PDB file of C-alpha atoms and ligand atoms in Angstrom:
ATOM      1  CA  MET I   1      34.195 -15.065 271.212  1.00  0.00           C
ATOM      2  CA  LEU I   2      36.699 -13.114 273.394  1.00  0.00           C
ATOM      3  CA  ARG I   3      38.214 -15.761 275.956  1.00  0.00           C
ATOM      4  CA  GLU I   4      39.869 -14.299 278.863  1.00  0.00           C
ATOM      5  CA  VAL I   5      42.065 -17.217 279.269  1.00  0.00           C
ATOM      6  CA  THR I   6      43.378 -16.508 275.365  1.00  0.00           C
ATOM      7  CA  ILE I   7      44.219 -13.181 276.562  1.00  0.00           C
ATOM      8  CA  THR I   8      46.409 -14.165 279.245  1.00  0.00           C
ATOM      9  CA  ARG I   9      48.066 -16.924 277.170  1.00  0.00           C
ATOM     10  CA  ALA I  10      49.003 -14.302 275.085  1.00  0.00           C
ATOM     11  CA  ILE I  11      50.545 -12.273 277.670  1.00  0.00           C
ATOM     12  CA  VAL I  12      52.278 -14.870 279.580  1.00  0.00           C
ATOM     13  CA  GLU I  13      53.750 -16.916 276.385  1.00  0.00           C
ATOM     14  CA  SER I  14      54.530 -13.659 274.563  1.00  0.00           C
ATOM     15  CA  TYR I  15      56.258 -11.982 278.050  1.00  0.00           C
ATOM     16  CA  TYR I  16      58.213 -15.147 278.806  1.00  0.00           C
ATOM     17  CA  ARG I  17      59.704 -15.547 275.133  1.00  0.00           C
ATOM     18  CA  ASP I  18      61.209 -12.269 275.464  1.00  0.00           C
ATOM     19  CA  LEU I  19      62.478 -12.800 279.034  1.00  0.00           C
ATOM     20  CA  LEU I  20      64.310 -16.273 277.927  1.00  0.00           C
ATOM     21  CA  ASN I  21      65.330 -14.303 274.917  1.00  0.00           C
ATOM     22  CA  ASN I  22      67.161 -11.563 277.413  1.00  0.00           C
ATOM     23  CA  LEU I  23      68.806 -13.981 279.682  1.00  0.00           C
ATOM     24  CA  GLU I  24      72.203 -13.727 277.985  1.00  0.00           C
ATOM     25  CA  LEU I  25      73.115 -10.388 276.850  1.00  0.00           C
ATOM     26  CA  ASP I  26      75.920  -8.060 275.361  1.00  0.00           C
ATOM     27  CA  VAL I  27      74.764  -5.104 277.123  1.00  0.00           C
ATOM     28  CA  ALA I  28      72.451  -5.004 280.506  1.00  0.00           C
ATOM     29  CA  ILE I  29      71.386  -1.473 280.991  1.00  0.00           C
ATOM     30  CA  VAL I  30      70.165  -0.413 284.519  1.00  0.00           C
ATOM     31  CA  GLY I  31      67.789   2.352 284.478  1.00  0.00           C
ATOM     32  CA  ALA I  32      65.520   3.747 281.715  1.00  0.00           C
ATOM     33  CA  GLY I  33      66.185   7.623 281.690  1.00  0.00           C
ATOM     34  CA  PRO I  34      67.868   9.628 279.243  1.00  0.00           C
ATOM     35  CA  SER I  35      71.411   8.484 279.365  1.00  0.00           C
ATOM     36  CA  GLY I  36      70.138   4.418 279.437  1.00  0.00           C
ATOM     37  CA  MET I  37      67.956   4.920 276.715  1.00  0.00           C
ATOM     38  CA  VAL I  38      70.064   6.530 274.426  1.00  0.00           C
ATOM     39  CA  ALA I  39      72.843   4.282 275.354  1.00  0.00           C
ATOM     40  CA  ALA I  40      70.618   1.284 274.502  1.00  0.00           C
ATOM     41  CA  TYR I  41      69.594   3.001 270.999  1.00  0.00           C
ATOM     42  CA  TYR I  42      73.144   3.228 269.994  1.00  0.00           C
ATOM     43  CA  LEU I  43      74.290  -0.245 271.138  1.00  0.00           C
ATOM     44  CA  ALA I  44      71.623  -1.995 269.200  1.00  0.00           C
ATOM     45  CA  LYS I  45      72.237   0.349 265.971  1.00  0.00           C
ATOM     46  CA  GLY I  46      75.722  -1.182 266.271  1.00  0.00           C
ATOM     47  CA  GLY I  47      74.315  -4.642 266.413  1.00  0.00           C
ATOM     48  CA  ALA I  48      74.508  -5.459 270.119  1.00  0.00           C
ATOM     49  CA  LYS I  49      72.113  -7.380 271.983  1.00  0.00           C
ATOM     50  CA  VAL I  50      70.762  -5.237 274.727  1.00  0.00           C
ATOM     51  CA  ALA I  51      67.879  -4.923 277.259  1.00  0.00           C
ATOM     52  CA  ILE I  52      67.059  -2.256 279.902  1.00  0.00           C
ATOM     53  CA  PHE I  53      65.862  -2.927 283.460  1.00  0.00           C
ATOM     54  CA  GLU I  54      63.769  -0.432 284.732  1.00  0.00           C
ATOM     55  CA  LYS I  55      62.636  -0.554 288.441  1.00  0.00           C
ATOM     56  CA  LYS I  56      59.424   1.992 287.797  1.00  0.00           C
ATOM     57  CA  LEU I  57      56.222   1.143 286.002  1.00  0.00           C
ATOM     58  CA  SER I  58      57.174   4.157 283.705  1.00  0.00           C
ATOM     59  CA  ILE I  59      60.343   4.984 281.694  1.00  0.00           C
ATOM     60  CA  GLY I  60      62.044   8.165 281.157  1.00  0.00           C
ATOM     61  CA  GLY I  61      63.538   8.926 284.470  1.00  0.00           C
ATOM     62  CA  GLY I  62      63.868  12.547 285.237  1.00  0.00           C
ATOM     63  CA  ILE I  63      62.890  13.698 281.554  1.00  0.00           C
ATOM     64  CA  TRP I  64      59.187  14.036 282.366  1.00  0.00           C
ATOM     65  CA  GLY I  65      59.157  16.712 284.784  1.00  0.00           C
ATOM     66  CA  GLY I  66      61.641  19.265 282.634  1.00  0.00           C
ATOM     67  CA  GLY I  67      62.754  21.366 285.428  1.00  0.00           C
ATOM     68  CA  MET I  68      60.686  21.955 288.389  1.00  0.00           C
ATOM     69  CA  GLY I  69      57.762  20.372 286.602  1.00  0.00           C
ATOM     70  CA  PHE I  70      57.541  22.781 283.646  1.00  0.00           C
ATOM     71  CA  ASN I  71      58.114  19.978 280.942  1.00  0.00           C
ATOM     72  CA  LYS I  72      60.406  21.460 278.787  1.00  0.00           C
ATOM     73  CA  VAL I  73      64.037  20.333 278.202  1.00  0.00           C
ATOM     74  CA  VAL I  74      67.026  22.154 277.288  1.00  0.00           C
ATOM     75  CA  VAL I  75      69.621  20.815 274.736  1.00  0.00           C
ATOM     76  CA  GLN I  76      72.799  23.017 273.980  1.00  0.00           C
ATOM     77  CA  ASP I  77      74.554  22.673 270.433  1.00  0.00           C
ATOM     78  CA  GLU I  78      77.033  19.802 271.025  1.00  0.00           C
ATOM     79  CA  ALA I  79      73.919  17.538 271.418  1.00  0.00           C
ATOM     80  CA  ARG I  80      71.732  18.871 269.079  1.00  0.00           C
ATOM     81  CA  GLU I  81      72.568  16.171 266.426  1.00  0.00           C
ATOM     82  CA  ILE I  82      70.933  13.416 268.840  1.00  0.00           C
ATOM     83  CA  LEU I  83      67.816  15.411 268.882  1.00  0.00           C
ATOM     84  CA  ASP I  84      67.941  15.283 264.987  1.00  0.00           C
ATOM     85  CA  GLU I  85      69.178  11.614 265.136  1.00  0.00           C
ATOM     86  CA  PHE I  86      65.751  10.646 267.100  1.00  0.00           C
ATOM     87  CA  GLY I  87      63.707  13.027 265.063  1.00  0.00           C
ATOM     88  CA  ILE I  88      62.649  15.106 268.050  1.00  0.00           C
ATOM     89  CA  ARG I  89      61.405  18.588 267.329  1.00  0.00           C
ATOM     90  CA  TYR I  90      62.928  21.745 269.301  1.00  0.00           C
ATOM     91  CA  GLU I  91      63.143  25.632 269.057  1.00  0.00           C
ATOM     92  CA  GLU I  92      66.261  27.529 269.194  1.00  0.00           C
ATOM     93  CA  PHE I  93      65.491  29.741 272.050  1.00  0.00           C
ATOM     94  CA  GLU I  94      68.857  31.587 271.751  1.00  0.00           C
ATOM     95  CA  LYS I  95      71.897  30.939 270.003  1.00  0.00           C
ATOM     96  CA  GLY I  96      73.103  27.575 271.349  1.00  0.00           C
ATOM     97  CA  TYR I  97      69.999  26.748 273.542  1.00  0.00           C
ATOM     98  CA  TYR I  98      67.543  24.416 271.908  1.00  0.00           C
ATOM     99  CA  VAL I  99      64.350  23.800 273.801  1.00  0.00           C
ATOM    100  CA  ALA I 100      62.192  20.418 273.316  1.00  0.00           C
ATOM    101  CA  ASP I 101      59.073  19.225 274.750  1.00  0.00           C
ATOM    102  CA  ALA I 102      59.852  16.773 277.615  1.00  0.00           C
ATOM    103  CA  ILE I 103      56.870  14.316 276.609  1.00  0.00           C
ATOM    104  CA  GLU I 104      57.796  14.598 273.101  1.00  0.00           C
ATOM    105  CA  VAL I 105      61.639  13.735 274.193  1.00  0.00           C
ATOM    106  CA  ALA I 106      60.682  10.960 276.488  1.00  0.00           C
ATOM    107  CA  THR I 107      57.956   8.926 274.051  1.00  0.00           C
ATOM    108  CA  THR I 108      60.292   9.777 270.720  1.00  0.00           C
ATOM    109  CA  ILE I 109      63.262   8.437 272.414  1.00  0.00           C
ATOM    110  CA  ALA I 110      61.581   5.318 274.245  1.00  0.00           C
ATOM    111  CA  SER I 111      59.982   4.511 271.006  1.00  0.00           C
ATOM    112  CA  LYS I 112      62.827   4.469 268.781  1.00  0.00           C
ATOM    113  CA  VAL I 113      64.795   2.342 271.392  1.00  0.00           C
ATOM    114  CA  VAL I 114      61.861  -0.282 271.496  1.00  0.00           C
ATOM    115  CA  LYS I 115      61.770  -0.626 267.669  1.00  0.00           C
ATOM    116  CA  SER I 116      65.392  -0.939 267.383  1.00  0.00           C
ATOM    117  CA  GLY I 117      64.907  -3.966 268.967  1.00  0.00           C
ATOM    118  CA  VAL I 118      65.761  -3.324 272.706  1.00  0.00           C
ATOM    119  CA  LYS I 119      63.397  -4.830 275.242  1.00  0.00           C
ATOM    120  CA  ILE I 120      62.454  -2.695 277.928  1.00  0.00           C
ATOM    121  CA  PHE I 121      61.785  -4.603 281.289  1.00  0.00           C
ATOM    122  CA  ASN I 122      60.175  -2.141 283.672  1.00  0.00           C
ATOM    123  CA  MET I 123      58.876  -2.814 287.226  1.00  0.00           C
ATOM    124  CA  ILE I 124      62.111  -5.046 287.574  1.00  0.00           C
ATOM    125  CA  GLU I 125      64.743  -3.759 289.878  1.00  0.00           C
ATOM    126  CA  VAL I 126      68.548  -4.714 289.994  1.00  0.00           C
ATOM    127  CA  GLU I 127      69.335  -5.542 293.389  1.00  0.00           C
ATOM    128  CA  ASP I 128      72.681  -6.627 293.136  1.00  0.00           C
ATOM    129  CA  LEU I 129      75.316  -7.820 290.383  1.00  0.00           C
ATOM    130  CA  VAL I 130      77.073 -11.008 289.576  1.00  0.00           C
ATOM    131  CA  ILE I 131      80.954 -10.745 289.946  1.00  0.00           C
ATOM    132  CA  LYS I 132      83.190 -13.535 288.606  1.00  0.00           C
ATOM    133  CA  ASP I 133      87.055 -13.074 288.659  1.00  0.00           C
ATOM    134  CA  ASN I 134      87.008  -9.340 289.550  1.00  0.00           C
ATOM    135  CA  ARG I 135      84.622  -8.729 286.793  1.00  0.00           C
ATOM    136  CA  VAL I 136      80.798  -7.659 286.559  1.00  0.00           C
ATOM    137  CA  SER I 137      79.328 -10.353 284.322  1.00  0.00           C
ATOM    138  CA  GLY I 138      75.601  -9.848 285.029  1.00  0.00           C
ATOM    139  CA  ILE I 139      72.934  -8.411 287.201  1.00  0.00           C
ATOM    140  CA  VAL I 140      70.709 -10.050 289.673  1.00  0.00           C
ATOM    141  CA  ILE I 141      66.732  -9.123 289.283  1.00  0.00           C
ATOM    142  CA  ASN I 142      63.883  -9.107 291.125  1.00  0.00           C
ATOM    143  CA  TRP I 143      60.307  -7.386 290.974  1.00  0.00           C
ATOM    144  CA  THR I 144      59.956  -4.245 292.404  1.00  0.00           C
ATOM    145  CA  PRO I 145      56.651  -4.942 294.241  1.00  0.00           C
ATOM    146  CA  VAL I 146      58.727  -7.747 296.146  1.00  0.00           C
ATOM    147  CA  LEU I 147      61.492  -5.419 297.204  1.00  0.00           C
ATOM    148  CA  MET I 148      59.047  -2.600 298.148  1.00  0.00           C
ATOM    149  CA  ALA I 149      57.191  -5.110 300.476  1.00  0.00           C
ATOM    150  CA  GLY I 150      60.247  -6.567 301.897  1.00  0.00           C
ATOM    151  CA  LEU I 151      59.115  -9.923 301.033  1.00  0.00           C
ATOM    152  CA  HIS I 152      61.746 -12.771 301.471  1.00  0.00           C
ATOM    153  CA  VAL I 153      61.898 -13.861 297.333  1.00  0.00           C
ATOM    154  CA  ASP I 154      65.148 -14.767 296.040  1.00  0.00           C
ATOM    155  CA  PRO I 155      66.007 -13.058 292.742  1.00  0.00           C
ATOM    156  CA  LEU I 156      66.941 -14.330 289.163  1.00  0.00           C
ATOM    157  CA  THR I 157      70.041 -13.389 287.170  1.00  0.00           C
ATOM    158  CA  ILE I 158      70.916 -11.978 283.877  1.00  0.00           C
ATOM    159  CA  GLU I 159      74.052 -12.785 282.284  1.00  0.00           C
ATOM    160  CA  ALA I 160      75.838  -9.991 280.392  1.00  0.00           C
ATOM    161  CA  LYS I 161      79.402  -9.166 278.847  1.00  0.00           C
ATOM    162  CA  TYR I 162      78.862  -5.275 280.089  1.00  0.00           C
ATOM    163  CA  VAL I 163      76.414  -3.711 282.586  1.00  0.00           C
ATOM    164  CA  ILE I 164      75.886  -0.238 282.447  1.00  0.00           C
ATOM    165  CA  ASP I 165      74.753   1.925 285.260  1.00  0.00           C
ATOM    166  CA  SER I 166      72.367   4.530 284.183  1.00  0.00           C
ATOM    167  CA  THR I 167      70.481   4.785 287.391  1.00  0.00           C
ATOM    168  CA  GLY I 168      70.818   8.506 287.954  1.00  0.00           C
ATOM    169  CA  HIS I 169      71.812  10.228 291.146  1.00  0.00           C
ATOM    170  CA  GLY I 170      72.170   7.716 293.284  1.00  0.00           C
ATOM    171  CA  ALA I 171      74.356   5.324 290.993  1.00  0.00           C
ATOM    172  CA  GLN I 172      72.261   2.232 292.160  1.00  0.00           C
ATOM    173  CA  VAL I 173      74.680  -0.364 290.703  1.00  0.00           C
ATOM    174  CA  ALA I 174      78.096   1.094 291.422  1.00  0.00           C
ATOM    175  CA  GLN I 175      76.987   1.368 295.034  1.00  0.00           C
ATOM    176  CA  PHE I 176      76.886  -2.714 294.952  1.00  0.00           C
ATOM    177  CA  LEU I 177      80.551  -2.471 294.432  1.00  0.00           C
ATOM    178  CA  VAL I 178      81.203  -0.019 297.324  1.00  0.00           C
ATOM    179  CA  LYS I 179      79.445  -2.470 299.595  1.00  0.00           C
ATOM    180  CA  ARG I 180      81.908  -4.817 298.673  1.00  0.00           C
ATOM    181  CA  GLY I 181      84.763  -2.643 299.156  1.00  0.00           C
ATOM    182  CA  LEU I 182      85.422  -2.907 295.355  1.00  0.00           C
ATOM    183  CA  LEU I 183      84.735   0.604 294.533  1.00  0.00           C
ATOM    184  CA  LYS I 184      85.785   3.685 296.712  1.00  0.00           C
ATOM    185  CA  GLU I 185      82.881   5.591 298.907  1.00  0.00           C
ATOM    186  CA  ILE I 186      80.496   7.631 296.345  1.00  0.00           C
ATOM    187  CA  PRO I 187      80.547  11.105 297.058  1.00  0.00           C
ATOM    188  CA  GLY I 188      77.245  11.989 295.231  1.00  0.00           C
ATOM    189  CA  GLU I 189      76.972  15.129 292.582  1.00  0.00           C
ATOM    190  CA  GLY I 190      78.184  18.339 293.679  1.00  0.00           C
ATOM    191  CA  ALA I 191      76.216  21.717 293.583  1.00  0.00           C
ATOM    192  CA  MET I 192      75.213  23.115 290.362  1.00  0.00           C
ATOM    193  CA  TRP I 193      77.229  24.482 287.684  1.00  0.00           C
ATOM    194  CA  ALA I 194      75.523  23.711 284.334  1.00  0.00           C
ATOM    195  CA  GLU I 195      78.562  24.318 282.082  1.00  0.00           C
ATOM    196  CA  GLN I 196      80.760  22.215 283.853  1.00  0.00           C
ATOM    197  CA  GLY I 197      78.279  19.632 284.920  1.00  0.00           C
ATOM    198  CA  GLU I 198      77.638  19.119 281.287  1.00  0.00           C
ATOM    199  CA  LYS I 199      81.031  18.609 280.421  1.00  0.00           C
ATOM    200  CA  LEU I 200      82.362  16.332 283.245  1.00  0.00           C
ATOM    201  CA  THR I 201      79.135  14.031 282.646  1.00  0.00           C
ATOM    202  CA  VAL I 202      80.614  12.665 279.371  1.00  0.00           C
ATOM    203  CA  LYS I 203      84.286  13.004 280.565  1.00  0.00           C
ATOM    204  CA  ASN I 204      83.106  10.903 283.727  1.00  0.00           C
ATOM    205  CA  THR I 205      81.182   8.303 281.235  1.00  0.00           C
ATOM    206  CA  ARG I 206      83.617   5.197 281.493  1.00  0.00           C
ATOM    207  CA  GLU I 207      84.469   1.877 282.828  1.00  0.00           C
ATOM    208  CA  VAL I 208      84.479   2.246 286.620  1.00  0.00           C
ATOM    209  CA  PHE I 209      85.232  -1.700 287.139  1.00  0.00           C
ATOM    210  CA  PRO I 210      85.655  -4.213 284.891  1.00  0.00           C
ATOM    211  CA  GLY I 211      82.469  -5.016 283.064  1.00  0.00           C
ATOM    212  CA  LEU I 212      80.831  -2.081 284.656  1.00  0.00           C
ATOM    213  CA  TYR I 213      80.292   1.380 282.688  1.00  0.00           C
ATOM    214  CA  VAL I 214      78.519   4.378 284.200  1.00  0.00           C
ATOM    215  CA  THR I 215      76.744   7.040 282.541  1.00  0.00           C
ATOM    216  CA  GLY I 216      74.239  10.299 282.964  1.00  0.00           C
ATOM    217  CA  MET I 217      73.974  11.351 286.558  1.00  0.00           C
ATOM    218  CA  ALA I 218      75.619   8.310 287.887  1.00  0.00           C
ATOM    219  CA  ALA I 219      78.639   9.145 286.346  1.00  0.00           C
ATOM    220  CA  ASN I 220      79.114  12.598 287.829  1.00  0.00           C
ATOM    221  CA  ALA I 221      77.790  10.834 291.384  1.00  0.00           C
ATOM    222  CA  ILE I 222      80.800   8.412 291.141  1.00  0.00           C
ATOM    223  CA  ALA I 223      83.251  11.371 290.428  1.00  0.00           C
ATOM    224  CA  GLY I 224      81.595  14.123 292.866  1.00  0.00           C
ATOM    225  CA  ALA I 225      81.283  16.377 289.766  1.00  0.00           C
ATOM    226  CA  PRO I 226      78.495  19.331 289.526  1.00  0.00           C
ATOM    227  CA  ARG I 227      74.938  18.636 288.613  1.00  0.00           C
ATOM    228  CA  MET I 228      73.668  20.910 285.829  1.00  0.00           C
ATOM    229  CA  GLY I 229      69.900  21.076 286.152  1.00  0.00           C
ATOM    230  CA  PRO I 230      67.538  20.636 283.489  1.00  0.00           C
ATOM    231  CA  ILE I 231      69.774  20.358 280.419  1.00  0.00           C
ATOM    232  CA  PHE I 232      70.083  17.142 279.051  1.00  0.00           C
ATOM    233  CA  GLY I 233      72.620  17.066 276.220  1.00  0.00           C
ATOM    234  CA  GLY I 234      75.183  15.735 278.500  1.00  0.00           C
ATOM    235  CA  MET I 235      72.894  12.607 279.513  1.00  0.00           C
ATOM    236  CA  PHE I 236      72.343  12.083 275.658  1.00  0.00           C
ATOM    237  CA  LEU I 237      76.161  12.258 274.727  1.00  0.00           C
ATOM    238  CA  SER I 238      77.168  10.278 277.734  1.00  0.00           C
ATOM    239  CA  GLY I 239      75.006   7.522 276.429  1.00  0.00           C
ATOM    240  CA  ARG I 240      76.196   7.661 272.993  1.00  0.00           C
ATOM    241  CA  LYS I 241      79.958   7.408 274.345  1.00  0.00           C
ATOM    242  CA  ALA I 242      79.276   4.700 276.478  1.00  0.00           C
ATOM    243  CA  ALA I 243      77.712   2.938 273.594  1.00  0.00           C
ATOM    244  CA  GLN I 244      80.459   3.536 271.329  1.00  0.00           C
ATOM    245  CA  GLU I 245      83.206   2.435 273.750  1.00  0.00           C
ATOM    246  CA  ILE I 246      81.471  -0.709 274.311  1.00  0.00           C
ATOM    247  CA  LEU I 247      81.009  -1.462 270.739  1.00  0.00           C
ATOM    248  CA  LYS I 248      84.623  -1.274 270.019  1.00  0.00           C
ATOM    249  CA  LYS I 249      85.177  -3.412 272.632  1.00  0.00           C
ATOM    250  CA  LEU I 250      82.568  -6.148 271.966  1.00  0.00           C
ATOM    251  CA  LYS I 251      84.282  -6.160 268.398  1.00  0.00           C
ATOM    252  CA  SER I 252      87.788  -6.742 269.408  1.00  0.00           C
TER     253      SER I 252
HETATM  254  C1  48H U   1      66.295  -0.583 288.175  1.00  0.00           C
HETATM  255  C2  48H U   1      66.448   1.847 288.525  1.00  0.00           C
HETATM  256  C3  48H U   1      67.281   1.318 289.746  1.00  0.00           C
HETATM  257  C4  48H U   1      67.419  -0.028 289.878  1.00  0.00           C
HETATM  258  C5  48H U   1      67.277   3.291 289.749  1.00  0.00           C
HETATM  259  O1  48H U   1      67.553   9.313 286.729  1.00  0.00           O
HETATM  260  P1  48H U   1      67.737   9.291 285.515  1.00  0.00           P
HETATM  261  O2  48H U   1      66.925  10.127 284.572  1.00  0.00           O
HETATM  262  O3  48H U   1      69.000   9.317 285.058  1.00  0.00           O
HETATM  263  P2  48H U   1      69.933   9.662 283.902  1.00  0.00           P
HETATM  264  O4  48H U   1      71.214   9.841 284.621  1.00  0.00           O
HETATM  265  O5  48H U   1      69.966   8.971 282.642  1.00  0.00           O
HETATM  266  O6  48H U   1      69.639  11.157 283.749  1.00  0.00           O
HETATM  267  C6  48H U   1      69.606  12.322 284.890  1.00  0.00           C
HETATM  268  C7  48H U   1      68.467  13.357 284.693  1.00  0.00           C
HETATM  269  O7  48H U   1      67.122  12.843 284.426  1.00  0.00           O
HETATM  270  C8  48H U   1      68.861  14.324 285.667  1.00  0.00           C
HETATM  271  O8  48H U   1      68.324  13.732 286.910  1.00  0.00           O
HETATM  272  C9  48H U   1      69.325  15.398 285.916  1.00  0.00           C
HETATM  273  C10 48H U   1      70.053  16.038 284.309  1.00  0.00           C
HETATM  274  N1  48H U   1      69.752  16.151 286.760  1.00  0.00           N
HETATM  275  C11 48H U   1      70.406  17.276 286.870  1.00  0.00           C
HETATM  276  C12 48H U   1      70.234  17.895 288.336  1.00  0.00           C
HETATM  277  O9  48H U   1      70.788  18.777 288.710  1.00  0.00           O
HETATM  278  O10 48H U   1      69.305  17.239 289.396  1.00  0.00           O
HETATM  279  O11 48H U   1      67.037   7.723 285.476  1.00  0.00           O
HETATM  280  C13 48H U   1      67.559   6.684 286.364  1.00  0.00           C
HETATM  281  C14 48H U   1      66.589   5.757 286.071  1.00  0.00           C
HETATM  282  C15 48H U   1      65.406   5.616 286.737  1.00  0.00           C
HETATM  283  O12 48H U   1      64.049   5.703 285.723  1.00  0.00           O
HETATM  284  C16 48H U   1      65.133   5.012 288.112  1.00  0.00           C
HETATM  285  O13 48H U   1      63.714   4.646 288.231  1.00  0.00           O
HETATM  286  C17 48H U   1      65.904   4.160 287.557  1.00  0.00           C
HETATM  287  O14 48H U   1      67.361   4.519 286.626  1.00  0.00           O
HETATM  288  N2  48H U   1      66.412   3.227 288.562  1.00  0.00           N
HETATM  289  N3  48H U   1      66.193   0.648 287.893  1.00  0.00           N
HETATM  290  N4  48H U   1      67.179  -0.770 289.167  1.00  0.00           N
HETATM  291  N5  48H U   1      68.417  -0.498 290.932  1.00  0.00           N
HETATM  292  N6  48H U   1      67.913   2.712 290.401  1.00  0.00           N
HETATM  293 FE1  FE2 U   2      68.343  15.276 288.587  1.00  0.00          FE
END
């Protein structure tokens, strides 16, 4: 006999165990787009305790739509090894241009991330930061529907040694620092220039404030660097670079 209340208890107990288990993290990643998920994968692989907080119901950020809804993503030579690392299939379109199915990219990365031990909390929005002694030391979270409805419900807090802003074009987490005068105004990304945009995404991946790293489009938005359109190698390489740098710092 199936009991509704047992189904309910299974969900509630299991979810709250996960939540309690992720209150204190090495790294809290905000945004489950390509750069955030790749960062999470390499961090977990390196032994860090990491969780991702995603405001939408679905993970994947901008991966699903490829270019203008043509659900294919292009990756260049420099990032091909990351497709291989995840076991994502691709075809060589022309020398140096690899094309993969966007749905395979999103689902395969997400699956690997979750199986590497990372909990992805979806439908949870990061609405602020914990800042102590001039260092980001956690995130402030709330249910997305609460924020969408404009309900006056106070948030909860997750403690983290490092936070990564992987929120894409809006650089939502860095904006919390701008609001407090702790970071200068964010210009947003520049006009399309794929070659430069891709290079600079990786270059701009860095610790922008003690305890806060930025990846992907957020990194370029902060630097005012060009957008690159539906090529994703820079996003993957950015996530991996942030993970490598943070792992080094966690060990020292
Ligand atoms: C929780 C949040 C919050 C919040 C946002 O946009 P994304 O896919 O981010 P990236 O940087 O990994 O990838 C960018 C890529 O998708 C892209 O847009 C490219 C390559 N554009 C080029 C161009 O020319 O336009 O994912 C960000 C994720 C999303 O899932 C958001 O819902 C989520 O972050 N998010 N989650 N709390 N406050 N804000
Ligand atoms: Fe975009």
